[in-house]
Amino acid sequence: MRNEEGGLKVTNPSAGKSGDRLGRAVASPVSEKRVVIEARELGKVFASSFTQRKSWAVKGLSLDVYQGEVFGFLGPNGAGKTTTIKLMLGLLSPTAGTIKIFGMKPGEPAARREVGFLPENPSFYDCLSLGEFLRLGAALSGITTKREVDRRVAESLFMSRLVEEEGTRLRKFSKGMLQRAGLAQALINDPKLLVFDEPLSGLDPIGRKEVRDTIVRLREEGKTVFFSSHIIPDVELICDRVGIISDGRLERIGHVNELAVDGVRSVEIAVKDLRDEAALRLEPFVERVELTGEATILELKDSEAATMVLGKLAREGARVLSVTPHKESLESIFVKEISQKSARYKRDRFTVVTGRQT
């Protein structure tokens, strides 16, 4: 839960009371914010064309995405990310639950006019030049005046860093350039909501940075960005909040710092004027000691011991220079969550098949 400066709290809509940190939850605003994407108990079932066996690709997913934020959607392959995005865009109809964009059904023309979409594997008319392709996108978006079309094309080329490629045929584009061309067409109608499915896929480090910078600029303009990605460090850099999905269920949701609230791995305390006998008395709580100039760095074995160690240091007359907690990264949180989910699935499956508890 954030502070009163305008954060969020996690609630469970089905229970009607505060949810746990495992995020089978919907983030609801503490301060008033416009909800751009609203999903409630969203579900989608697919049936095998061969066996007719039905399976849930998305099940019981509830979340809110607010105006002006960047929301990262994380999950392993087959977790339900792309299915959720297709439900969000009205490309699929939900089996259960509801989803709304700007308070409207995703398929309504008024909602679609406010959305820009970049699919994971875009496929374009490669006989067209980039400029021709963007002008086609503008026409399909209902932009008719030449002046407005030229302005939108110029802005899209600038935002996607493809100004010099306007006359180049799309067949000559590399995978990374095609990804940026897809970004340009998603921007052509000046949408309020951008939905990107793996927008950083296929880009080199420079291209990834440019796309990250573009997403940050879109947020500064007040636009909302919802995107899925496997490149977790990039998500951690630019997202306001993230959601972790596994086997179609939203497992956790919140700001990175909120997700890691109990994930402090260690604490480093930098002190000065620490006497040798005082350092010896702290040995049971200290994993590592390092001398750096006039300072002594103490790495604690247990982050919960930090308060006690600081008290002892004060009584010993040592001067505390800094206290640095080392929290879990988003990547470690993601791996842990997915690993726990996999372990639960295997345990439950063993119980169903054998009738015995593990």
mmCIF file of C-alpha atoms in Angstrom:
data_model
loop_
_atom_site.group_PDB
_atom_site.id
_atom_site.type_symbol
_atom_site.label_atom_id
_atom_site.label_comp_id
_atom_site.label_asym_id
_atom_site.label_seq_id
_atom_site.Cartn_x
_atom_site.Cartn_y
_atom_site.Cartn_z
ATOM 1 C CA MET A 1 0.000 0.000 0.000
ATOM 2 C CA ARG A 2 1.360 3.418 -0.904
ATOM 3 C CA ASN A 3 1.222 6.551 1.167
ATOM 4 C CA GLU A 4 -1.380 9.250 0.959
ATOM 5 C CA GLU A 5 0.375 11.009 -1.936
ATOM 6 C CA GLY A 6 -1.855 9.147 -4.362
ATOM 7 C CA GLY A 7 -0.951 5.465 -4.314
ATOM 8 C CA LEU A 8 -3.049 2.366 -4.440
ATOM 9 C CA LYS A 9 -4.218 -0.474 -2.293
ATOM 10 C CA VAL A 10 -4.840 -4.083 -3.222
ATOM 11 C CA THR A 11 -8.332 -5.378 -2.750
ATOM 12 C CA ASN A 12 -10.157 -8.540 -3.670
ATOM 13 C CA PRO A 13 -13.370 -7.705 -5.563
ATOM 14 C CA SER A 14 -14.927 -11.106 -5.046
ATOM 15 C CA ALA A 15 -14.389 -11.075 -1.297
ATOM 16 C CA GLY A 16 -15.108 -7.392 -0.836
ATOM 17 C CA LYS A 17 -12.213 -6.876 1.550
ATOM 18 C CA SER A 18 -8.465 -6.333 1.457
ATOM 19 C CA GLY A 19 -6.612 -8.912 -0.592
ATOM 20 C CA ASP A 20 -3.281 -10.482 0.202
ATOM 21 C CA ARG A 21 0.073 -9.693 -1.361
ATOM 22 C CA LEU A 22 -0.296 -12.614 -3.756
ATOM 23 C CA GLY A 23 -2.339 -10.344 -5.916
ATOM 24 C CA ARG A 24 -5.339 -12.468 -6.812
ATOM 25 C CA ALA A 25 -6.588 -8.981 -6.621
ATOM 26 C CA VAL A 26 -7.547 -5.769 -8.255
ATOM 27 C CA ALA A 27 -5.624 -2.579 -7.620
ATOM 28 C CA SER A 28 -8.052 0.165 -6.728
ATOM 29 C CA PRO A 29 -7.075 3.801 -6.391
ATOM 30 C CA VAL A 30 -6.770 5.581 -3.104
ATOM 31 C CA SER A 31 -6.954 8.941 -4.843
ATOM 32 C CA GLU A 32 -9.307 9.552 -7.725
ATOM 33 C CA LYS A 33 -7.797 8.399 -11.010
ATOM 34 C CA ARG A 34 -9.514 7.641 -14.269
ATOM 35 C CA VAL A 35 -9.679 3.908 -14.930
ATOM 36 C CA VAL A 36 -8.659 3.180 -18.520
ATOM 37 C CA ILE A 37 -8.747 -0.643 -18.421
ATOM 38 C CA GLU A 38 -11.129 -2.422 -16.049
ATOM 39 C CA ALA A 39 -11.249 -6.237 -15.899
ATOM 40 C CA ARG A 40 -13.435 -8.168 -13.480
ATOM 41 C CA GLU A 41 -13.175 -11.956 -13.057
ATOM 42 C CA LEU A 42 -12.178 -12.166 -16.721
ATOM 43 C CA GLY A 43 -11.964 -15.642 -18.213
ATOM 44 C CA LYS A 44 -11.446 -17.296 -21.577
ATOM 45 C CA VAL A 45 -11.848 -20.993 -22.422
ATOM 46 C CA PHE A 46 -10.444 -22.650 -25.535
ATOM 47 C CA ALA A 47 -11.407 -26.090 -26.788
ATOM 48 C CA SER A 48 -8.986 -28.412 -28.572
ATOM 49 C CA SER A 49 -10.046 -28.948 -32.184
ATOM 50 C CA PHE A 50 -8.963 -32.596 -31.924
ATOM 51 C CA THR A 51 -10.069 -33.770 -28.474
ATOM 52 C CA GLN A 52 -12.619 -30.999 -27.742
ATOM 53 C CA ARG A 53 -11.036 -30.800 -24.312
ATOM 54 C CA LYS A 54 -11.582 -27.358 -22.797
ATOM 55 C CA SER A 55 -8.954 -25.386 -20.909
ATOM 56 C CA TRP A 56 -8.832 -21.947 -19.310
ATOM 57 C CA ALA A 57 -6.331 -19.644 -20.991
ATOM 58 C CA VAL A 58 -7.350 -16.811 -18.629
ATOM 59 C CA LYS A 59 -9.286 -17.357 -15.410
ATOM 60 C CA GLY A 60 -10.598 -14.957 -12.770
ATOM 61 C CA LEU A 61 -8.386 -12.055 -13.820
ATOM 62 C CA SER A 62 -9.251 -8.717 -12.200
ATOM 63 C CA LEU A 63 -7.245 -5.523 -12.527
ATOM 64 C CA ASP A 64 -7.481 -1.784 -13.080
ATOM 65 C CA VAL A 65 -5.053 0.243 -15.200
ATOM 66 C CA TYR A 66 -5.117 3.996 -14.678
ATOM 67 C CA GLN A 67 -4.657 6.969 -16.954
ATOM 68 C CA GLY A 68 -1.065 8.113 -17.361
ATOM 69 C CA GLU A 69 0.670 5.000 -16.046
ATOM 70 C CA VAL A 70 2.914 2.372 -17.614
ATOM 71 C CA PHE A 71 1.724 -1.109 -16.673
ATOM 72 C CA GLY A 72 3.969 -4.117 -17.303
ATOM 73 C CA PHE A 73 2.413 -7.538 -17.807
ATOM 74 C CA LEU A 74 4.802 -10.398 -16.999
ATOM 75 C CA GLY A 75 4.448 -14.119 -17.418
ATOM 76 C CA PRO A 76 6.110 -17.179 -18.967
ATOM 77 C CA ASN A 77 5.176 -18.462 -22.410
ATOM 78 C CA GLY A 78 1.611 -19.729 -22.430
ATOM 79 C CA ALA A 79 0.655 -17.841 -19.265
ATOM 80 C CA GLY A 80 -2.224 -15.974 -20.941
ATOM 81 C CA LYS A 81 -0.637 -12.597 -21.712
ATOM 82 C CA THR A 82 -1.548 -12.435 -25.410
ATOM 83 C CA THR A 83 -5.036 -13.853 -24.756
ATOM 84 C CA THR A 84 -5.622 -11.115 -22.167
ATOM 85 C CA ILE A 85 -4.485 -8.472 -24.657
ATOM 86 C CA LYS A 86 -6.812 -9.851 -27.351
ATOM 87 C CA LEU A 87 -9.724 -9.744 -24.893
ATOM 88 C CA MET A 88 -8.726 -6.178 -24.064
ATOM 89 C CA LEU A 89 -8.851 -5.192 -27.731
ATOM 90 C CA GLY A 90 -12.103 -6.982 -28.535
ATOM 91 C CA LEU A 91 -10.316 -9.474 -30.808
ATOM 92 C CA LEU A 92 -11.678 -12.272 -28.589
ATOM 93 C CA SER A 93 -14.907 -12.477 -26.609
ATOM 94 C CA PRO A 94 -14.653 -13.446 -22.932
ATOM 95 C CA THR A 95 -16.110 -16.717 -21.701
ATOM 96 C CA ALA A 96 -16.624 -15.229 -18.250
ATOM 97 C CA GLY A 97 -16.355 -11.880 -16.555
ATOM 98 C CA THR A 98 -16.114 -8.439 -18.136
ATOM 99 C CA ILE A 99 -13.539 -6.061 -19.503
ATOM 100 C CA LYS A 100 -13.983 -2.391 -20.375
ATOM 101 C CA ILE A 101 -11.815 0.229 -22.092
ATOM 102 C CA PHE A 102 -12.618 3.826 -21.097
ATOM 103 C CA GLY A 103 -15.819 2.443 -19.586
ATOM 104 C CA MET A 104 -16.906 0.895 -22.911
ATOM 105 C CA LYS A 105 -16.845 -2.581 -24.385
ATOM 106 C CA PRO A 106 -13.576 -3.098 -26.292
ATOM 107 C CA GLY A 107 -15.330 -3.688 -29.608
ATOM 108 C CA GLU A 108 -17.130 -0.337 -29.643
ATOM 109 C CA PRO A 109 -15.791 2.057 -32.324
ATOM 110 C CA ALA A 110 -15.498 4.904 -29.803
ATOM 111 C CA ALA A 111 -13.189 2.771 -27.643
ATOM 112 C CA ARG A 112 -11.090 1.533 -30.562
ATOM 113 C CA ARG A 113 -10.442 5.080 -31.763
ATOM 114 C CA GLU A 114 -8.526 5.730 -28.542
ATOM 115 C CA VAL A 115 -6.291 2.643 -28.757
ATOM 116 C CA GLY A 116 -2.985 1.990 -30.539
ATOM 117 C CA PHE A 117 -1.843 -1.641 -30.794
ATOM 118 C CA LEU A 118 1.465 -3.319 -31.591
ATOM 119 C CA PRO A 119 1.187 -7.130 -31.848
ATOM 120 C CA GLU A 120 4.023 -9.481 -30.915
ATOM 121 C CA ASN A 121 4.687 -10.555 -34.508
ATOM 122 C CA PRO A 122 3.512 -7.738 -36.789
ATOM 123 C CA SER A 123 2.991 -8.507 -40.469
ATOM 124 C CA PHE A 124 2.915 -5.603 -42.906
ATOM 125 C CA TYR A 125 2.537 -4.981 -46.633
ATOM 126 C CA ASP A 126 6.235 -5.206 -47.478
ATOM 127 C CA CYS A 127 5.724 -3.723 -50.944
ATOM 128 C CA LEU A 128 4.907 -0.368 -49.337
ATOM 129 C CA SER A 129 7.378 2.215 -48.136
ATOM 130 C CA LEU A 130 7.179 3.141 -44.472
ATOM 131 C CA GLY A 131 5.589 6.490 -45.340
ATOM 132 C CA GLU A 132 2.947 4.821 -47.522
ATOM 133 C CA PHE A 133 2.224 2.296 -44.787
ATOM 134 C CA LEU A 134 1.724 5.019 -42.174
ATOM 135 C CA ARG A 135 -0.534 7.017 -44.488
ATOM 136 C CA LEU A 136 -2.603 3.875 -45.023
ATOM 137 C CA GLY A 137 -2.857 3.516 -41.235
ATOM 138 C CA ALA A 138 -3.931 7.143 -40.949
ATOM 139 C CA ALA A 139 -6.659 6.635 -43.576
ATOM 140 C CA LEU A 140 -7.937 3.522 -41.784
ATOM 141 C CA SER A 141 -8.061 5.573 -38.576
ATOM 142 C CA GLY A 142 -10.345 8.115 -40.228
ATOM 143 C CA ILE A 143 -7.745 10.879 -40.666
ATOM 144 C CA THR A 144 -8.530 12.471 -44.019
ATOM 145 C CA THR A 145 -7.022 15.962 -44.334
ATOM 146 C CA LYS A 146 -3.548 16.034 -45.908
ATOM 147 C CA ARG A 147 -2.216 18.472 -43.333
ATOM 148 C CA GLU A 148 -3.322 16.291 -40.434
ATOM 149 C CA VAL A 149 -2.017 13.116 -42.091
ATOM 150 C CA ASP A 150 1.383 14.723 -42.717
ATOM 151 C CA ARG A 151 1.549 15.915 -39.108
ATOM 152 C CA ARG A 152 0.657 12.501 -37.678
ATOM 153 C CA VAL A 153 3.149 10.714 -39.964
ATOM 154 C CA ALA A 154 5.933 13.122 -39.002
ATOM 155 C CA GLU A 155 5.215 12.705 -35.280
ATOM 156 C CA SER A 156 5.061 8.909 -35.539
ATOM 157 C CA LEU A 157 8.357 8.766 -37.452
ATOM 158 C CA PHE A 158 10.014 10.999 -34.867
ATOM 159 C CA MET A 159 8.723 9.019 -31.884
ATOM 160 C CA SER A 160 9.822 5.707 -33.413
ATOM 161 C CA ARG A 161 13.252 7.043 -34.510
ATOM 162 C CA LEU A 162 12.578 6.236 -38.190
ATOM 163 C CA VAL A 163 12.563 9.718 -39.751
ATOM 164 C CA GLU A 164 15.274 8.808 -42.286
ATOM 165 C CA GLU A 165 13.456 5.614 -43.343
ATOM 166 C CA GLU A 166 10.199 7.154 -44.579
ATOM 167 C CA GLY A 167 10.914 6.241 -48.207
ATOM 168 C CA THR A 168 12.335 2.757 -47.502
ATOM 169 C CA ARG A 169 10.335 -0.321 -48.517
ATOM 170 C CA LEU A 170 9.270 -2.429 -45.566
ATOM 171 C CA ARG A 171 10.751 -5.545 -47.190
ATOM 172 C CA LYS A 172 14.206 -4.062 -46.527
ATOM 173 C CA PHE A 173 13.588 -3.592 -42.818
ATOM 174 C CA SER A 174 15.293 -5.759 -40.208
ATOM 175 C CA LYS A 175 13.199 -7.365 -37.467
ATOM 176 C CA GLY A 176 14.060 -4.556 -35.075
ATOM 177 C CA MET A 177 13.138 -1.892 -37.642
ATOM 178 C CA LEU A 178 9.840 -3.649 -38.337
ATOM 179 C CA GLN A 179 9.164 -3.557 -34.601
ATOM 180 C CA ARG A 180 9.694 0.202 -34.609
ATOM 181 C CA ALA A 181 7.567 0.548 -37.749
ATOM 182 C CA GLY A 182 4.814 -1.223 -35.803
ATOM 183 C CA LEU A 183 5.306 1.261 -32.993
ATOM 184 C CA ALA A 184 4.936 4.127 -35.474
ATOM 185 C CA GLN A 185 1.634 2.769 -36.833
ATOM 186 C CA ALA A 186 0.350 2.277 -33.270
ATOM 187 C CA LEU A 187 0.944 6.000 -32.686
ATOM 188 C CA ILE A 188 -0.549 7.256 -35.960
ATOM 189 C CA ASN A 189 -4.022 7.975 -34.538
ATOM 190 C CA ASP A 190 -2.619 9.762 -31.449
ATOM 191 C CA PRO A 191 -4.291 7.247 -29.091
ATOM 192 C CA LYS A 192 -4.835 7.692 -25.360
ATOM 193 C CA LEU A 193 -4.072 4.020 -24.675
ATOM 194 C CA LEU A 194 -1.138 2.091 -26.160
ATOM 195 C CA VAL A 195 -1.202 -1.710 -25.958
ATOM 196 C CA PHE A 196 2.072 -3.417 -26.857
ATOM 197 C CA ASP A 197 2.643 -7.173 -26.980
ATOM 198 C CA GLU A 198 6.404 -7.741 -26.517
ATOM 199 C CA PRO A 199 7.438 -4.329 -27.935
ATOM 200 C CA LEU A 200 11.126 -4.854 -27.039
ATOM 201 C CA SER A 201 11.432 -8.201 -28.801
ATOM 202 C CA GLY A 202 14.083 -8.343 -31.521
ATOM 203 C CA LEU A 203 15.668 -5.009 -30.667
ATOM 204 C CA ASP A 204 19.359 -4.454 -30.000
ATOM 205 C CA PRO A 205 20.355 -2.624 -26.779
ATOM 206 C CA ILE A 206 20.214 0.782 -28.496
ATOM 207 C CA GLY A 207 16.813 0.011 -30.005
ATOM 208 C CA ARG A 208 15.501 -1.162 -26.632
ATOM 209 C CA LYS A 209 16.639 2.066 -24.996
ATOM 210 C CA GLU A 210 14.973 4.130 -27.718
ATOM 211 C CA VAL A 211 11.685 2.274 -27.297
ATOM 212 C CA ARG A 212 11.930 2.638 -23.510
ATOM 213 C CA ASP A 213 12.498 6.370 -23.947
ATOM 214 C CA THR A 214 9.465 6.539 -26.250
ATOM 215 C CA ILE A 215 7.268 4.789 -23.667
ATOM 216 C CA VAL A 216 8.448 7.183 -20.948
ATOM 217 C CA ARG A 217 7.692 10.155 -23.223
ATOM 218 C CA LEU A 218 4.201 8.807 -23.901
ATOM 219 C CA ARG A 219 3.596 8.617 -20.155
ATOM 220 C CA GLU A 220 4.803 12.214 -19.773
ATOM 221 C CA GLU A 221 2.186 13.207 -22.356
ATOM 222 C CA GLY A 222 -0.513 11.663 -20.160
ATOM 223 C CA LYS A 223 -1.009 8.513 -22.234
ATOM 224 C CA THR A 224 -1.492 5.059 -20.738
ATOM 225 C CA VAL A 225 0.787 2.210 -21.816
ATOM 226 C CA PHE A 226 0.017 -1.470 -21.191
ATOM 227 C CA PHE A 227 2.644 -3.894 -22.435
ATOM 228 C CA SER A 228 3.806 -7.449 -21.992
ATOM 229 C CA SER A 229 7.476 -8.362 -22.046
ATOM 230 C CA HIS A 230 10.009 -11.072 -21.259
ATOM 231 C CA ILE A 231 12.802 -8.497 -20.774
ATOM 232 C CA ILE A 232 12.317 -7.975 -17.059
ATOM 233 C CA PRO A 233 15.106 -5.403 -16.413
ATOM 234 C CA ASP A 234 13.489 -3.081 -18.964
ATOM 235 C CA VAL A 235 10.105 -3.529 -17.293
ATOM 236 C CA GLU A 236 11.655 -2.671 -13.942
ATOM 237 C CA LEU A 237 13.165 0.521 -15.382
ATOM 238 C CA ILE A 238 10.031 2.099 -16.852
ATOM 239 C CA CYS A 239 6.897 0.601 -15.285
ATOM 240 C CA ASP A 240 4.811 2.266 -12.607
ATOM 241 C CA ARG A 241 3.185 -1.071 -11.753
ATOM 242 C CA VAL A 242 3.493 -4.672 -12.871
ATOM 243 C CA GLY A 243 1.261 -7.723 -12.879
ATOM 244 C CA ILE A 244 2.552 -11.303 -12.881
ATOM 245 C CA ILE A 245 0.337 -13.865 -14.609
ATOM 246 C CA SER A 246 0.787 -17.632 -14.548
ATOM 247 C CA ASP A 247 -1.492 -20.326 -15.963
ATOM 248 C CA GLY A 248 -4.082 -17.675 -16.762
ATOM 249 C CA ARG A 249 -4.300 -16.318 -13.217
ATOM 250 C CA LEU A 250 -3.033 -12.964 -11.991
ATOM 251 C CA GLU A 251 -0.702 -13.968 -9.169
ATOM 252 C CA ARG A 252 0.663 -10.603 -8.042
ATOM 253 C CA ILE A 253 0.131 -6.947 -8.875
ATOM 254 C CA GLY A 254 1.609 -3.692 -7.661
ATOM 255 C CA HIS A 255 4.607 -1.401 -7.761
ATOM 256 C CA VAL A 256 7.994 -3.129 -7.794
ATOM 257 C CA ASN A 257 8.751 -1.734 -4.337
ATOM 258 C CA GLU A 258 5.426 -3.051 -3.071
ATOM 259 C CA LEU A 259 6.057 -6.504 -4.486
ATOM 260 C CA ALA A 260 9.445 -6.600 -2.786
ATOM 261 C CA VAL A 261 8.241 -5.194 0.533
ATOM 262 C CA ASP A 262 9.199 -8.432 2.290
ATOM 263 C CA GLY A 263 11.997 -9.219 -0.105
ATOM 264 C CA VAL A 264 14.954 -7.506 1.591
ATOM 265 C CA ARG A 265 17.830 -9.936 1.112
ATOM 266 C CA SER A 266 20.435 -8.144 3.204
ATOM 267 C CA VAL A 267 21.328 -4.830 4.799
ATOM 268 C CA GLU A 268 24.653 -3.030 4.558
ATOM 269 C CA ILE A 269 25.600 -0.574 7.315
ATOM 270 C CA ALA A 270 28.514 1.794 6.790
ATOM 271 C CA VAL A 271 30.031 3.006 10.083
ATOM 272 C CA LYS A 272 32.963 5.043 11.275
ATOM 273 C CA ASP A 273 34.907 4.895 14.557
ATOM 274 C CA LEU A 274 33.983 1.254 15.197
ATOM 275 C CA ARG A 275 36.283 -0.250 17.823
ATOM 276 C CA ASP A 276 37.656 -3.767 17.371
ATOM 277 C CA GLU A 277 36.025 -5.112 20.537
ATOM 278 C CA ALA A 278 32.649 -3.712 19.402
ATOM 279 C CA ALA A 279 33.052 -5.382 16.012
ATOM 280 C CA LEU A 280 33.709 -8.715 17.751
ATOM 281 C CA ARG A 281 30.467 -8.418 19.732
ATOM 282 C CA LEU A 282 28.560 -7.899 16.468
ATOM 283 C CA GLU A 283 30.007 -11.009 14.775
ATOM 284 C CA PRO A 284 26.905 -13.217 15.405
ATOM 285 C CA PHE A 285 24.828 -10.815 13.298
ATOM 286 C CA VAL A 286 27.336 -9.955 10.563
ATOM 287 C CA GLU A 287 27.936 -11.944 7.381
ATOM 288 C CA ARG A 288 30.797 -9.853 5.995
ATOM 289 C CA VAL A 289 33.044 -7.007 7.108
ATOM 290 C CA GLU A 290 34.837 -4.762 4.632
ATOM 291 C CA LEU A 291 37.152 -1.818 5.297
ATOM 292 C CA THR A 292 36.797 1.082 2.841
ATOM 293 C CA GLY A 293 39.032 3.997 3.702
ATOM 294 C CA GLU A 294 37.983 5.213 7.136
ATOM 295 C CA ALA A 295 34.625 3.426 6.951
ATOM 296 C CA THR A 296 33.668 -0.117 7.902
ATOM 297 C CA ILE A 297 30.977 -1.891 5.881
ATOM 298 C CA LEU A 298 28.910 -4.436 7.802
ATOM 299 C CA GLU A 299 26.688 -6.799 5.815
ATOM 300 C CA LEU A 300 24.097 -8.328 8.124
ATOM 301 C CA LYS A 301 23.141 -11.991 8.016
ATOM 302 C CA ASP A 302 19.506 -11.187 8.736
ATOM 303 C CA SER A 303 17.770 -7.976 7.668
ATOM 304 C CA GLU A 304 15.495 -8.233 10.731
ATOM 305 C CA ALA A 305 18.550 -7.683 12.946
ATOM 306 C CA ALA A 306 19.192 -4.204 11.517
ATOM 307 C CA THR A 307 17.393 -2.304 14.284
ATOM 308 C CA MET A 308 19.211 -4.210 17.034
ATOM 309 C CA VAL A 309 22.615 -3.767 15.372
ATOM 310 C CA LEU A 310 22.019 -0.038 14.924
ATOM 311 C CA GLY A 311 21.170 0.219 18.623
ATOM 312 C CA LYS A 312 24.374 -1.585 19.601
ATOM 313 C CA LEU A 313 26.412 0.649 17.305
ATOM 314 C CA ALA A 314 24.903 3.743 18.928
ATOM 315 C CA ARG A 315 25.747 2.433 22.422
ATOM 316 C CA GLU A 316 29.307 1.690 21.319
ATOM 317 C CA GLY A 317 29.756 5.243 20.096
ATOM 318 C CA ALA A 318 30.177 4.311 16.413
ATOM 319 C CA ARG A 319 29.027 6.824 13.809
ATOM 320 C CA VAL A 320 26.552 5.384 11.280
ATOM 321 C CA LEU A 321 27.190 6.775 7.798
ATOM 322 C CA SER A 322 24.526 4.905 5.820
ATOM 323 C CA VAL A 323 22.077 2.017 5.922
ATOM 324 C CA THR A 324 21.427 0.318 2.567
ATOM 325 C CA PRO A 325 18.812 -2.451 2.207
ATOM 326 C CA HIS A 326 19.312 -4.753 -0.773
ATOM 327 C CA LYS A 327 15.896 -5.814 -2.022
ATOM 328 C CA GLU A 328 14.930 -8.529 -4.432
ATOM 329 C CA SER A 329 14.937 -7.560 -8.081
ATOM 330 C CA LEU A 330 11.778 -7.850 -10.147
ATOM 331 C CA GLU A 331 13.415 -10.754 -11.972
ATOM 332 C CA SER A 332 13.995 -12.720 -8.760
ATOM 333 C CA ILE A 333 10.401 -12.012 -7.634
ATOM 334 C CA PHE A 334 9.110 -13.210 -11.004
ATOM 335 C CA VAL A 335 11.183 -16.410 -10.979
ATOM 336 C CA LYS A 336 10.204 -17.181 -7.388
ATOM 337 C CA GLU A 337 6.493 -16.637 -8.081
ATOM 338 C CA ILE A 338 6.487 -18.811 -11.192
ATOM 339 C CA SER A 339 8.556 -21.524 -9.475
ATOM 340 C CA GLN A 340 6.150 -21.623 -6.526
ATOM 341 C CA LYS A 341 3.206 -21.803 -8.921
ATOM 342 C CA SER A 342 4.826 -24.711 -10.785
ATOM 343 C CA ALA A 343 5.526 -26.530 -7.527
ATOM 344 C CA ARG A 344 1.904 -26.097 -6.389
ATOM 345 C CA TYR A 345 0.639 -27.386 -9.733
ATOM 346 C CA LYS A 346 2.842 -30.501 -9.579
ATOM 347 C CA ARG A 347 1.792 -31.176 -5.966
ATOM 348 C CA ASP A 348 -1.909 -30.791 -6.746
ATOM 349 C CA ARG A 349 -1.599 -32.989 -9.847
ATOM 350 C CA PHE A 350 0.174 -35.701 -7.822
ATOM 351 C CA THR A 351 -2.669 -35.619 -5.288
ATOM 352 C CA VAL A 352 -5.346 -35.920 -7.998
ATOM 353 C CA VAL A 353 -3.598 -38.802 -9.803
ATOM 354 C CA THR A 354 -2.496 -40.846 -6.769
ATOM 355 C CA GLY A 355 -4.981 -39.776 -4.141
ATOM 356 C CA ARG A 356 -2.068 -39.155 -1.762
ATOM 357 C CA GLN A 357 -0.740 -35.934 -0.301
ATOM 358 C CA THR A 358 2.913 -35.084 -0.988
#
